[in-house]
PDB file of C-alpha atoms in Angstrom:
ATOM      1  CA  MET I   1       0.184  -0.041  -0.054  1.00  0.00           C
ATOM      2  CA  SER I   2       1.081   3.410  -0.787  1.00  0.00           C
ATOM      3  CA  HIS I   3       1.677   6.058   2.116  1.00  0.00           C
ATOM      4  CA  GLU I   4      -0.722   8.718   3.417  1.00  0.00           C
ATOM      5  CA  GLY I   5      -0.732  12.218   1.329  1.00  0.00           C
ATOM      6  CA  ALA I   6      -0.357  11.068  -1.905  1.00  0.00           C
ATOM      7  CA  CYS I   7      -2.278  11.151  -5.388  1.00  0.00           C
ATOM      8  CA  LEU I   8      -1.808   8.159  -8.117  1.00  0.00           C
ATOM      9  CA  ARG I   9       0.558   9.305 -10.660  1.00  0.00           C
ATOM     10  CA  ASP I  10      -0.717   9.669 -13.963  1.00  0.00           C
ATOM     11  CA  GLY I  11      -0.579  13.076 -14.977  1.00  0.00           C
ATOM     12  CA  SER I  12      -4.103  14.126 -14.245  1.00  0.00           C
ATOM     13  CA  HIS I  13      -4.034  14.018 -10.594  1.00  0.00           C
ATOM     14  CA  LYS I  14      -2.983  16.313  -8.225  1.00  0.00           C
ATOM     15  CA  ALA I  15       0.469  15.722  -6.579  1.00  0.00           C
ATOM     16  CA  THR I  16      -1.418  15.641  -3.175  1.00  0.00           C
ATOM     17  CA  PRO I  17      -4.968  15.579  -1.924  1.00  0.00           C
ATOM     18  CA  SER I  18      -6.484  19.223  -1.125  1.00  0.00           C
ATOM     19  CA  PRO I  19     -10.149  20.372  -0.378  1.00  0.00           C
ATOM     20  CA  GLU I  20     -12.183  21.113  -3.506  1.00  0.00           C
ATOM     21  CA  PRO I  21     -15.229  22.749  -1.825  1.00  0.00           C
ATOM     22  CA  HIS I  22     -16.896  23.519  -5.629  1.00  0.00           C
ATOM     23  CA  LEU I  23     -16.483  19.818  -6.368  1.00  0.00           C
ATOM     24  CA  LYS I  24     -19.943  19.120  -8.154  1.00  0.00           C
ATOM     25  CA  GLN I  25     -19.184  15.979  -9.527  1.00  0.00           C
ATOM     26  CA  CYS I  26     -17.485  13.626  -7.197  1.00  0.00           C
ATOM     27  CA  SER I  27     -18.734  15.663  -4.150  1.00  0.00           C
ATOM     28  CA  LEU I  28     -18.229  12.683  -1.891  1.00  0.00           C
ATOM     29  CA  TYR I  29     -14.382  13.729  -2.233  1.00  0.00           C
ATOM     30  CA  ARG I  30     -14.734  17.607  -2.275  1.00  0.00           C
ATOM     31  CA  GLU I  31     -13.226  17.642   1.499  1.00  0.00           C
ATOM     32  CA  ASN I  32      -9.722  16.045   0.383  1.00  0.00           C
ATOM     33  CA  SER I  33      -9.445  15.380  -3.041  1.00  0.00           C
ATOM     34  CA  CYS I  34      -7.003  13.939  -5.486  1.00  0.00           C
ATOM     35  CA  CYS I  35      -8.937  15.979  -8.704  1.00  0.00           C
ATOM     36  CA  SER I  36      -9.837  19.376  -9.440  1.00  0.00           C
ATOM     37  CA  GLU I  37     -13.498  20.469 -10.540  1.00  0.00           C
ATOM     38  CA  THR I  38     -12.193  20.955 -14.168  1.00  0.00           C
ATOM     39  CA  GLY I  39     -10.594  17.510 -13.976  1.00  0.00           C
ATOM     40  CA  VAL I  40     -14.282  15.642 -13.742  1.00  0.00           C
ATOM     41  CA  GLN I  41     -16.063  18.114 -15.773  1.00  0.00           C
ATOM     42  CA  ASP I  42     -16.805  15.540 -18.497  1.00  0.00           C
ATOM     43  CA  LEU I  43     -18.687  13.220 -15.858  1.00  0.00           C
ATOM     44  CA  SER I  44     -21.392  15.638 -15.807  1.00  0.00           C
ATOM     45  CA  GLY I  45     -24.887  14.820 -17.832  1.00  0.00           C
ATOM     46  CA  PRO I  46     -24.475  11.450 -19.860  1.00  0.00           C
ATOM     47  CA  VAL I  47     -20.880  10.043 -20.430  1.00  0.00           C
ATOM     48  CA  SER I  48     -19.700   8.445 -23.485  1.00  0.00           C
ATOM     49  CA  GLY I  49     -16.519   7.129 -21.651  1.00  0.00           C
ATOM     50  CA  VAL I  50     -13.659   8.385 -19.762  1.00  0.00           C
ATOM     51  CA  ASP I  51     -10.043   7.057 -19.180  1.00  0.00           C
ATOM     52  CA  ASN I  52      -9.389   5.588 -22.183  1.00  0.00           C
ATOM     53  CA  SER I  53     -12.669   3.572 -22.192  1.00  0.00           C
ATOM     54  CA  LEU I  54     -15.911   3.982 -24.496  1.00  0.00           C
ATOM     55  CA  TRP I  55     -18.795   3.218 -22.060  1.00  0.00           C
ATOM     56  CA  ASP I  56     -21.243   3.468 -24.822  1.00  0.00           C
ATOM     57  CA  LYS I  57     -20.023   1.613 -27.966  1.00  0.00           C
ATOM     58  CA  CYS I  58     -22.917  -0.670 -27.375  1.00  0.00           C
ATOM     59  CA  GLY I  59     -25.083   2.169 -27.049  1.00  0.00           C
ATOM     60  CA  LEU I  60     -26.290   4.518 -24.335  1.00  0.00           C
ATOM     61  CA  LEU I  61     -26.029   3.094 -20.741  1.00  0.00           C
ATOM     62  CA  SER I  62     -28.830   3.019 -18.526  1.00  0.00           C
ATOM     63  CA  PRO I  63     -28.936   6.071 -16.210  1.00  0.00           C
ATOM     64  CA  LEU I  64     -28.317   3.114 -13.032  1.00  0.00           C
ATOM     65  CA  CYS I  65     -25.606   1.530 -14.776  1.00  0.00           C
ATOM     66  CA  GLU I  66     -23.932   4.932 -15.616  1.00  0.00           C
ATOM     67  CA  SER I  67     -24.072   5.854 -12.096  1.00  0.00           C
ATOM     68  CA  PHE I  68     -22.071   3.162 -11.073  1.00  0.00           C
ATOM     69  CA  LEU I  69     -19.328   3.562 -13.487  1.00  0.00           C
ATOM     70  CA  LYS I  70     -19.245   7.138 -12.462  1.00  0.00           C
ATOM     71  CA  ARG I  71     -18.315   6.181  -8.835  1.00  0.00           C
ATOM     72  CA  PHE I  72     -15.620   4.029 -10.177  1.00  0.00           C
ATOM     73  CA  ALA I  73     -14.211   7.019 -12.407  1.00  0.00           C
ATOM     74  CA  CYS I  74     -14.737   9.534  -9.122  1.00  0.00           C
ATOM     75  CA  PHE I  75     -12.781   6.900  -6.853  1.00  0.00           C
ATOM     76  CA  TYR I  76      -9.649   6.782  -9.427  1.00  0.00           C
ATOM     77  CA  ARG I  77      -9.658  10.512 -10.015  1.00  0.00           C
ATOM     78  CA  CYS I  78     -10.356  11.655  -6.755  1.00  0.00           C
ATOM     79  CA  SER I  79     -10.209   9.551  -3.636  1.00  0.00           C
ATOM     80  CA  PRO I  80      -7.254  10.712  -1.694  1.00  0.00           C
ATOM     81  CA  ASP I  81      -6.995   7.321  -0.496  1.00  0.00           C
ATOM     82  CA  ALA I  82      -7.118   5.434  -3.830  1.00  0.00           C
ATOM     83  CA  ALA I  83      -3.120   5.597  -3.839  1.00  0.00           C
ATOM     84  CA  ARG I  84      -3.129   2.852  -0.769  1.00  0.00           C
ATOM     85  CA  TRP I  85      -3.556   0.328  -3.570  1.00  0.00           C
ATOM     86  CA  THR I  86      -1.240   1.358  -6.368  1.00  0.00           C
ATOM     87  CA  HIS I  87      -0.381  -1.489  -8.734  1.00  0.00           C
ATOM     88  CA  PRO I  88       2.911  -2.625  -7.858  1.00  0.00           C
ATOM     89  CA  HIS I  89       4.430  -2.122 -11.483  1.00  0.00           C
ATOM     90  CA  ARG I  90       2.234   0.629 -12.836  1.00  0.00           C
ATOM     91  CA  ASP I  91       1.962   3.757 -10.583  1.00  0.00           C
ATOM     92  CA  SER I  92      -1.015   5.117 -12.417  1.00  0.00           C
ATOM     93  CA  SER I  93      -3.206   2.047 -11.770  1.00  0.00           C
ATOM     94  CA  LEU I  94      -4.692   0.005  -9.099  1.00  0.00           C
ATOM     95  CA  LYS I  95      -4.485  -3.236  -7.778  1.00  0.00           C
ATOM     96  CA  ALA I  96      -6.776  -5.112  -5.301  1.00  0.00           C
ATOM     97  CA  VAL I  97      -8.983  -2.478  -4.023  1.00  0.00           C
ATOM     98  CA  PRO I  98     -11.151  -4.415  -1.609  1.00  0.00           C
ATOM     99  CA  LEU I  99     -14.913  -3.850  -2.915  1.00  0.00           C
ATOM    100  CA  CYS I 100     -17.710  -5.217  -0.674  1.00  0.00           C
ATOM    101  CA  HIS I 101     -19.361  -8.273  -2.807  1.00  0.00           C
ATOM    102  CA  SER I 102     -22.845  -6.753  -1.799  1.00  0.00           C
ATOM    103  CA  PHE I 103     -21.696  -3.654  -3.774  1.00  0.00           C
ATOM    104  CA  CYS I 104     -20.713  -5.809  -6.740  1.00  0.00           C
ATOM    105  CA  ARG I 105     -23.860  -7.648  -6.540  1.00  0.00           C
ATOM    106  CA  ASP I 106     -25.663  -4.425  -6.815  1.00  0.00           C
ATOM    107  CA  TRP I 107     -23.870  -3.035  -9.828  1.00  0.00           C
ATOM    108  CA  TYR I 108     -24.145  -6.199 -11.705  1.00  0.00           C
ATOM    109  CA  GLU I 109     -27.938  -5.943 -10.966  1.00  0.00           C
ATOM    110  CA  ALA I 110     -27.795  -2.184 -12.244  1.00  0.00           C
ATOM    111  CA  CYS I 111     -26.159  -3.129 -15.735  1.00  0.00           C
ATOM    112  CA  LYS I 112     -26.665  -6.933 -16.310  1.00  0.00           C
ATOM    113  CA  MET I 113     -29.412  -5.682 -19.086  1.00  0.00           C
ATOM    114  CA  ASP I 114     -26.715  -3.058 -20.399  1.00  0.00           C
ATOM    115  CA  MET I 115     -24.895  -3.690 -23.335  1.00  0.00           C
ATOM    116  CA  THR I 116     -20.774  -4.222 -23.641  1.00  0.00           C
ATOM    117  CA  CYS I 117     -18.369  -6.106 -25.773  1.00  0.00           C
ATOM    118  CA  ALA I 118     -15.325  -6.626 -23.655  1.00  0.00           C
ATOM    119  CA  ARG I 119     -14.586  -8.408 -20.781  1.00  0.00           C
ATOM    120  CA  ASP I 120     -11.528  -6.585 -19.757  1.00  0.00           C
ATOM    121  CA  TRP I 121     -11.613  -2.878 -20.685  1.00  0.00           C
ATOM    122  CA  THR I 122      -7.738  -2.522 -19.784  1.00  0.00           C
ATOM    123  CA  THR I 123      -6.502  -5.261 -22.260  1.00  0.00           C
ATOM    124  CA  ASP I 124      -9.249  -6.625 -24.016  1.00  0.00           C
ATOM    125  CA  PRO I 125      -8.373  -5.844 -27.998  1.00  0.00           C
ATOM    126  CA  ARG I 126     -12.444  -5.910 -28.190  1.00  0.00           C
ATOM    127  CA  GLY I 127     -12.688  -2.879 -25.980  1.00  0.00           C
ATOM    128  CA  GLN I 128     -10.862  -0.895 -28.508  1.00  0.00           C
ATOM    129  CA  ASN I 129     -12.995  -1.917 -31.791  1.00  0.00           C
ATOM    130  CA  CYS I 130     -15.931  -4.303 -30.814  1.00  0.00           C
ATOM    131  CA  SER I 131     -14.926  -6.634 -33.298  1.00  0.00           C
ATOM    132  CA  GLY I 132     -16.279  -9.279 -30.606  1.00  0.00           C
ATOM    133  CA  GLY I 133     -20.037  -8.083 -30.744  1.00  0.00           C
ATOM    134  CA  CYS I 134     -22.101  -6.614 -28.297  1.00  0.00           C
ATOM    135  CA  VAL I 135     -23.737  -8.966 -25.524  1.00  0.00           C
ATOM    136  CA  PRO I 136     -25.595  -8.010 -22.163  1.00  0.00           C
ATOM    137  CA  TYR I 137     -23.267  -7.938 -19.224  1.00  0.00           C
ATOM    138  CA  GLN I 138     -25.111 -10.785 -17.611  1.00  0.00           C
ATOM    139  CA  GLN I 139     -23.928 -12.571 -20.371  1.00  0.00           C
ATOM    140  CA  MET I 140     -20.337 -11.071 -20.209  1.00  0.00           C
ATOM    141  CA  TYR I 141     -20.169 -11.473 -16.527  1.00  0.00           C
ATOM    142  CA  GLN I 142     -21.205 -14.582 -14.607  1.00  0.00           C
ATOM    143  CA  HIS I 143     -22.103 -12.722 -11.350  1.00  0.00           C
ATOM    144  CA  GLY I 144     -21.082  -9.271  -9.333  1.00  0.00           C
ATOM    145  CA  ARG I 145     -17.682 -10.576  -8.276  1.00  0.00           C
ATOM    146  CA  ASP I 146     -17.009 -11.593 -11.743  1.00  0.00           C
ATOM    147  CA  LEU I 147     -18.113  -8.428 -12.765  1.00  0.00           C
ATOM    148  CA  CYS I 148     -15.899  -6.554 -10.428  1.00  0.00           C
ATOM    149  CA  GLU I 149     -12.783  -8.353 -10.547  1.00  0.00           C
ATOM    150  CA  SER I 150     -12.753  -8.779 -14.462  1.00  0.00           C
ATOM    151  CA  LEU I 151     -13.719  -5.422 -16.046  1.00  0.00           C
ATOM    152  CA  TRP I 152     -10.558  -3.497 -15.048  1.00  0.00           C
ATOM    153  CA  ALA I 153      -8.052  -6.064 -15.062  1.00  0.00           C
ATOM    154  CA  ASP I 154      -6.849  -6.678 -11.106  1.00  0.00           C
ATOM    155  CA  ALA I 155      -7.443  -3.099 -10.224  1.00  0.00           C
ATOM    156  CA  PHE I 156     -10.453  -4.732  -7.738  1.00  0.00           C
ATOM    157  CA  MET I 157     -11.163  -7.447  -5.585  1.00  0.00           C
ATOM    158  CA  THR I 158     -14.193  -8.269  -3.719  1.00  0.00           C
ATOM    159  CA  VAL I 159     -14.822  -9.182  -0.036  1.00  0.00           C
ATOM    160  CA  GLU I 160     -17.383 -10.992   1.327  1.00  0.00           C
ATOM    161  CA  ASP I 161     -19.383  -8.462   3.822  1.00  0.00           C
ATOM    162  CA  ASP I 162     -22.674 -10.617   4.637  1.00  0.00           C
ATOM    163  CA  PRO I 163     -22.753 -13.452   7.256  1.00  0.00           C
ATOM    164  CA  GLY I 164     -22.424 -16.780   6.003  1.00  0.00           C
ATOM    165  CA  GLU I 165     -21.219 -15.877   2.704  1.00  0.00           C
ATOM    166  CA  GLU I 166     -19.627 -18.214  -0.039  1.00  0.00           C
ATOM    167  CA  ASP I 167     -16.985 -19.182   1.865  1.00  0.00           C
ATOM    168  CA  GLY I 168     -18.406 -20.166   5.001  1.00  0.00           C
ATOM    169  CA  VAL I 169     -17.164 -17.355   7.335  1.00  0.00           C
ATOM    170  CA  GLU I 170     -19.720 -16.425   9.531  1.00  0.00           C
ATOM    171  CA  GLY I 171     -19.741 -12.254   9.068  1.00  0.00           C
ATOM    172  CA  HIS I 172     -16.880 -10.400   7.162  1.00  0.00           C
ATOM    173  CA  SER I 173     -13.201 -10.362   8.775  1.00  0.00           C
ATOM    174  CA  CYS I 174     -12.194  -7.852   6.904  1.00  0.00           C
ATOM    175  CA  GLY I 175     -13.285  -4.453   5.570  1.00  0.00           C
ATOM    176  CA  CYS I 176     -14.244  -3.270   2.317  1.00  0.00           C
ATOM    177  CA  LEU I 177     -15.274  -0.291   0.271  1.00  0.00           C
ATOM    178  CA  THR I 178     -18.725   0.650  -1.610  1.00  0.00           C
ATOM    179  CA  LEU I 179     -17.741   4.038  -2.893  1.00  0.00           C
ATOM    180  CA  SER I 180     -19.803   5.529  -0.764  1.00  0.00           C
ATOM    181  CA  PRO I 181     -19.908   8.186   2.233  1.00  0.00           C
ATOM    182  CA  SER I 182     -19.218   4.787   4.509  1.00  0.00           C
ATOM    183  CA  ASP I 183     -15.845   4.609   3.054  1.00  0.00           C
ATOM    184  CA  ARG I 184     -14.569   7.138   5.447  1.00  0.00           C
ATOM    185  CA  GLU I 185     -15.112   5.034   8.480  1.00  0.00           C
ATOM    186  CA  VAL I 186     -13.427   2.045   6.679  1.00  0.00           C
ATOM    187  CA  ILE I 187     -10.428   3.996   5.709  1.00  0.00           C
ATOM    188  CA  ALA I 188     -10.297   5.467   9.531  1.00  0.00           C
ATOM    189  CA  ALA I 189     -10.477   1.902  10.821  1.00  0.00           C
ATOM    190  CA  LEU I 190      -7.485   0.987   8.414  1.00  0.00           C
ATOM    191  CA  ARG I 191      -5.474   3.866   9.951  1.00  0.00           C
ATOM    192  CA  VAL I 192      -6.061   2.766  13.321  1.00  0.00           C
ATOM    193  CA  GLN I 193      -4.749  -0.924  12.244  1.00  0.00           C
ATOM    194  CA  GLU I 194      -1.833   0.593  11.121  1.00  0.00           C
ATOM    195  CA  GLY I 195      -1.344   3.020  13.935  1.00  0.00           C
ATOM    196  CA  ASP I 196      -2.072   0.614  16.994  1.00  0.00           C
ATOM    197  CA  PRO I 197      -3.822  -2.969  16.028  1.00  0.00           C
ATOM    198  CA  GLU I 198      -4.199  -3.808  19.378  1.00  0.00           C
ATOM    199  CA  GLU I 199      -6.143  -0.751  20.430  1.00  0.00           C
ATOM    200  CA  LEU I 200      -9.609  -1.948  21.990  1.00  0.00           C
ATOM    201  CA  ASP I 201     -12.761  -0.287  23.626  1.00  0.00           C
ATOM    202  CA  THR I 202     -15.907  -2.267  24.196  1.00  0.00           C
ATOM    203  CA  THR I 203     -17.795   0.330  26.191  1.00  0.00           C
ATOM    204  CA  LYS I 204     -20.003   0.712  23.623  1.00  0.00           C
ATOM    205  CA  SER I 205     -21.140  -2.420  21.755  1.00  0.00           C
ATOM    206  CA  GLY I 206     -24.099  -2.586  19.614  1.00  0.00           C
ATOM    207  CA  LEU I 207     -22.700   0.283  17.376  1.00  0.00           C
ATOM    208  CA  PRO I 208     -22.327  -0.178  13.644  1.00  0.00           C
ATOM    209  CA  GLN I 209     -18.989  -1.646  13.163  1.00  0.00           C
ATOM    210  CA  TYR I 210     -16.606  -1.070  10.230  1.00  0.00           C
ATOM    211  CA  ARG I 211     -13.463  -3.301   9.818  1.00  0.00           C
ATOM    212  CA  ALA I 212     -10.127  -2.333   8.225  1.00  0.00           C
ATOM    213  CA  PRO I 213      -9.493  -3.953   4.944  1.00  0.00           C
ATOM    214  CA  CYS I 214      -6.888  -6.667   5.401  1.00  0.00           C
ATOM    215  CA  PRO I 215      -3.481  -6.274   4.367  1.00  0.00           C
ATOM    216  CA  PRO I 216      -2.591  -7.684   0.641  1.00  0.00           C
ATOM    217  CA  ALA I 217      -1.784 -11.035   0.365  1.00  0.00           C
ATOM    218  CA  GLY I 218       0.828 -12.493  -1.996  1.00  0.00           C
ATOM    219  CA  PRO I 219       0.010 -13.234  -5.726  1.00  0.00           C
ATOM    220  CA  GLN I 220      -3.531 -14.324  -6.064  1.00  0.00           C
ATOM    221  CA  THR I 221      -5.024 -16.977  -8.189  1.00  0.00           C
ATOM    222  CA  ARG I 222      -8.368 -16.479  -9.604  1.00  0.00           C
ATOM    223  CA  SER I 223     -11.031 -19.448 -10.000  1.00  0.00           C
ATOM    224  CA  ALA I 224     -14.727 -19.780 -10.316  1.00  0.00           C
ATOM    225  CA  THR I 225     -14.942 -21.133  -7.124  1.00  0.00           C
ATOM    226  CA  ALA I 226     -12.160 -19.829  -4.932  1.00  0.00           C
ATOM    227  CA  PRO I 227     -12.296 -15.996  -5.525  1.00  0.00           C
ATOM    228  CA  PRO I 228      -9.454 -13.934  -3.744  1.00  0.00           C
ATOM    229  CA  GLN I 229     -11.573 -13.023  -0.830  1.00  0.00           C
ATOM    230  CA  ALA I 230      -9.951 -11.242   2.143  1.00  0.00           C
ATOM    231  CA  ARG I 231      -8.844 -14.071   4.559  1.00  0.00           C
ATOM    232  CA  ARG I 232      -8.704 -13.809   8.538  1.00  0.00           C
ATOM    233  CA  SER I 233      -6.110 -11.545   9.722  1.00  0.00           C
ATOM    234  CA  SER I 234      -4.282 -11.823  12.699  1.00  0.00           C
ATOM    235  CA  ALA I 235      -5.298  -8.449  14.267  1.00  0.00           C
ATOM    236  CA  LYS I 236      -8.458  -7.056  12.702  1.00  0.00           C
ATOM    237  CA  ALA I 237      -9.217  -3.305  13.541  1.00  0.00           C
ATOM    238  CA  VAL I 238     -12.671  -2.165  14.037  1.00  0.00           C
ATOM    239  CA  LEU I 239     -13.964   1.299  13.757  1.00  0.00           C
ATOM    240  CA  ARG I 240     -17.490   1.992  15.462  1.00  0.00           C
ATOM    241  CA  LYS I 241     -19.458   4.805  14.496  1.00  0.00           C
ATOM    242  CA  ARG I 242     -19.104   7.569  17.062  1.00  0.00           C
ATOM    243  CA  SER I 243     -15.406   6.900  16.826  1.00  0.00           C
ATOM    244  CA  VAL I 244     -15.383   3.768  19.540  1.00  0.00           C
ATOM    245  CA  LEU I 245     -12.364   1.565  18.330  1.00  0.00           C
ATOM    246  CA  THR I 246     -12.205  -2.115  18.755  1.00  0.00           C
ATOM    247  CA  SER I 247      -9.936  -4.594  17.604  1.00  0.00           C
ATOM    248  CA  ASP I 248     -10.824  -8.424  17.270  1.00  0.00           C
ATOM    249  CA  MET I 249      -8.086 -11.168  17.595  1.00  0.00           C
ATOM    250  CA  GLU I 250      -9.100 -14.423  16.160  1.00  0.00           C
ATOM    251  CA  GLY I 251      -7.016 -16.769  14.304  1.00  0.00           C
ATOM    252  CA  SER I 252      -4.501 -16.011  11.327  1.00  0.00           C
ATOM    253  CA  GLY I 253      -4.743 -16.651   7.834  1.00  0.00           C
ATOM    254  CA  SER I 254      -3.366 -15.704   5.169  1.00  0.00           C
ATOM    255  CA  GLY I 255      -5.403  -0.473 -12.168  1.00  0.00           C
ATOM    256  CA  PHE I 256      -7.802   0.876 -13.393  1.00  0.00           C
TER     257      PHE I 256
END
């Protein structure tokens, strides 16, 4: 992961994040942003494509599907935390940003009837000319996890965030992002974990919890039945709302 206070290095980001009080698009990041207002003007209104990807090669996207893609574009361009997951070989790209499985399912449901022509928008040559023909998202991708972990190569990974999900874990053991305001609490929990993973306060049990994303694992291999989910960590920092901090010690385990 990258150090605090830096932005992705692709020539369009700021060197360091700073407030953008007049940011209309991507307003989630106006308090501390790696983008300027002019840097996201192309996201206003219907969008044909951004960041070298044409979203509408197979026709205009539905408004809900487009709104999800805008959230990804805003995170990549503006989030002051995106650089935590800088790709080790490409400073301008992301790798293994932990997305909540529930978010990926919602994205899939929003876009499943929309049309696309490339499975991986970063490397698939069909993404440049659509020579493979247009098919619905639900035909190109099996489910939400497949969509999140395929469309932008290895930029994103999924983390189970519901009890008893596919890996049999009772509840999620690692934090994850939804590209929404709740991400602030997840990132805050990550900072606590980095600073003092043993800190514990159980005086206000019952408040909603936010877990920190787990540290990145080694090289991952993908499989239809064994997604690269985040595993239990030896020290799992949790941030409760109203800044009540706790950690849970149980077991160990393992761009864009």
